Structures are given as C-alpha cells and as structure tokens.
Short mmCIF file of N, CA and C in Angstrom, two decimals:
data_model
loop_
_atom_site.label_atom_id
_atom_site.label_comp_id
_atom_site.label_asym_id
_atom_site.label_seq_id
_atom_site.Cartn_x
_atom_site.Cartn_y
_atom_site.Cartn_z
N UNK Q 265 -2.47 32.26 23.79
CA UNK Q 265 -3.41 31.64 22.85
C UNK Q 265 -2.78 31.65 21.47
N UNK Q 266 -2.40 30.38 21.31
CA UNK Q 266 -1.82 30.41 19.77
C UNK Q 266 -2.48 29.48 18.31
N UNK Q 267 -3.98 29.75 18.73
CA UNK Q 267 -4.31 29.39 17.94
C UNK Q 267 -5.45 30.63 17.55
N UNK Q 268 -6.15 30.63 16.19
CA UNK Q 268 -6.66 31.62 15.56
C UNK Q 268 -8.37 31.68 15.81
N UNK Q 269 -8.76 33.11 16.10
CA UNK Q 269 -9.75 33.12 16.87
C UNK Q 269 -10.96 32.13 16.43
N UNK Q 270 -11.28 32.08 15.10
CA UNK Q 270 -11.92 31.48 14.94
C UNK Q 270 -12.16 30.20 15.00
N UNK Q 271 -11.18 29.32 15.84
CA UNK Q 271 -11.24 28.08 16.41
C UNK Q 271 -10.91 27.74 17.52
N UNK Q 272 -10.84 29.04 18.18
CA UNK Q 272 -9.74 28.94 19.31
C UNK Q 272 -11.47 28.80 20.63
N UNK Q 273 -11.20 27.94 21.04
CA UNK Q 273 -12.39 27.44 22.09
C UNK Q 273 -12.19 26.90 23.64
N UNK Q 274 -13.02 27.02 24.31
CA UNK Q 274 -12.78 26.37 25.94
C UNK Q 274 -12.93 24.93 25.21
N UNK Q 275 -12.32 23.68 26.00
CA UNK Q 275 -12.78 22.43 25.67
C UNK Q 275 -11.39 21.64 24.62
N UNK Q 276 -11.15 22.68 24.06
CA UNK Q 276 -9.86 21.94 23.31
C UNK Q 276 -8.67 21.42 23.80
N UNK Q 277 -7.97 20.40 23.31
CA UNK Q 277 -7.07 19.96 23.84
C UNK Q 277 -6.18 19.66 22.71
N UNK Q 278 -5.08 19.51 23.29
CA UNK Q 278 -3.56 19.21 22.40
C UNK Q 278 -2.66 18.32 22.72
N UNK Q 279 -2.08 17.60 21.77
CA UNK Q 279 -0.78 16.63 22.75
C UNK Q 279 0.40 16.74 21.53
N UNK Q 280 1.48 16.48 22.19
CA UNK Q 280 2.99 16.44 21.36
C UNK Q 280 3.20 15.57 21.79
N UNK Q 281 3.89 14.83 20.70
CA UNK Q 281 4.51 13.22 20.54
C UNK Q 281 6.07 13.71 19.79
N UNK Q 282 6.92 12.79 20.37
CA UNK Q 282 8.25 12.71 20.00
C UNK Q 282 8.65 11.37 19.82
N UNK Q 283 9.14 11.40 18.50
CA UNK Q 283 9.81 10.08 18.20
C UNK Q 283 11.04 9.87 17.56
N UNK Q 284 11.85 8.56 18.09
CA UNK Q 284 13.36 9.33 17.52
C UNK Q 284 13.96 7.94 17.25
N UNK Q 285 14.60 7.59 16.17
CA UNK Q 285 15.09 6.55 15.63
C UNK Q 285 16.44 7.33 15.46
N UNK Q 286 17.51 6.80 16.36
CA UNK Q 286 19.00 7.08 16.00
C UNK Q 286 19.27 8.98 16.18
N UNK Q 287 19.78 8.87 15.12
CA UNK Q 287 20.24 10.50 15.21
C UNK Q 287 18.37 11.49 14.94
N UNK Q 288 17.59 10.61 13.85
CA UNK Q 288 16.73 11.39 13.50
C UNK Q 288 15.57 11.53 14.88
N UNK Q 289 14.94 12.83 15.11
CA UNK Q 289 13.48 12.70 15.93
C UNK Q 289 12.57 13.34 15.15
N UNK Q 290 11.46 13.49 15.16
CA UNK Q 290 10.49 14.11 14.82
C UNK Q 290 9.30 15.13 15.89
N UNK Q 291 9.10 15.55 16.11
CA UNK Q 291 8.05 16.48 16.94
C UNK Q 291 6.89 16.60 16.47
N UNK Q 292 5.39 15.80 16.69
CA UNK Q 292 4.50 16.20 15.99
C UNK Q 292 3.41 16.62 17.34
N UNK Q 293 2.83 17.50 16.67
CA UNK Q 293 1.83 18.65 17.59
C UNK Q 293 0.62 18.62 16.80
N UNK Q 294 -0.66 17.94 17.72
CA UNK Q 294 -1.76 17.78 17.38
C UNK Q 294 -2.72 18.58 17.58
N UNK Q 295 -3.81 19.17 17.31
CA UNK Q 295 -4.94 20.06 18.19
C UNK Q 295 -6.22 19.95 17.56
N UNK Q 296 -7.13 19.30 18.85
CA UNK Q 296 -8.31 18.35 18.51
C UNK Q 296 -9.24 19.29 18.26
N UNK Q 297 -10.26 19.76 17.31
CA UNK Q 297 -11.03 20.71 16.83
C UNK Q 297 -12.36 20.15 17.44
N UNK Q 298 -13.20 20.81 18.34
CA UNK Q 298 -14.94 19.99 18.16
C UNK Q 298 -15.42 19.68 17.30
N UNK Q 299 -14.98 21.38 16.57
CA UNK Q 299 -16.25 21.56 15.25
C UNK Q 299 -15.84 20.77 14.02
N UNK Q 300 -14.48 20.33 14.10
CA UNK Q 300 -14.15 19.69 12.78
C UNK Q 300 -14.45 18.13 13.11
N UNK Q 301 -14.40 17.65 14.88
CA UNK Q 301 -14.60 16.64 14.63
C UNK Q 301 -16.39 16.36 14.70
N UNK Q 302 -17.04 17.68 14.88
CA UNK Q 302 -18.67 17.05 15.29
C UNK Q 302 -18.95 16.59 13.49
N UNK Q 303 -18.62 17.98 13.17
CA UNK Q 303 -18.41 17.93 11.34
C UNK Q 303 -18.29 16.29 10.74
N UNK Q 304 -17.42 15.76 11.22
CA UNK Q 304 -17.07 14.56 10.72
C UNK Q 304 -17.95 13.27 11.19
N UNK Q 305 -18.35 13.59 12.25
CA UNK Q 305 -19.18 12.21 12.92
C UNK Q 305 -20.39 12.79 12.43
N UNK Q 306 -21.22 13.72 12.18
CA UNK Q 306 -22.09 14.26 11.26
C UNK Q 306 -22.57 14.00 10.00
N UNK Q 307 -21.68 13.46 9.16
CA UNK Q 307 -21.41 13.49 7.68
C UNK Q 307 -22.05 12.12 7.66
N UNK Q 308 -22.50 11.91 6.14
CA UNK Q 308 -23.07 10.49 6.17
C UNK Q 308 -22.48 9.92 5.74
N UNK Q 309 -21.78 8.90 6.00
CA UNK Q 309 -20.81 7.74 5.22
C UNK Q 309 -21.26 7.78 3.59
N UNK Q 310 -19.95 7.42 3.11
CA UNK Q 310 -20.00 7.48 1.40
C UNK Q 310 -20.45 5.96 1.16
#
C-alpha cells in the first residue's frame, strides 16, 4: 500500500502511461481519488 492512509481506499484505481518521442520518454502515474472526485462533481459550477 503506497499510498497514505488517509486516502488509501477499496475501489481505487490507477493507470501508468508511457510516452516516448526519440531518445526522450516520460512515465506518468495517475491515482483516481472518490473523494476528490465526488468533491468535484459536488461543487456548483462558477
């Protein structure tokens, strides 16, 4: 478990994407929050 207790939940999910132009790649590592996203669909448009 490498994420911190206070977000760390059954239900979460993660994905890594790699992308690579020539010599350069990048590695990016995502991790989908409920609470940040209920938070957000919650909120009332500005």
């Amino acid at each position: 478990a490498w994420l911190p207790d206070a977000v760390a939940a059954r239900g979460l999910w993660a994905r890594r994407s790699r992308f690579s132009r020539g010599a350069l790649s990048v590695l990016v590592a995502e991790v989908f929050l409920p609470a940040l996203c209920n938070t957000i669909h919650d909120k009332d448009p500005v």
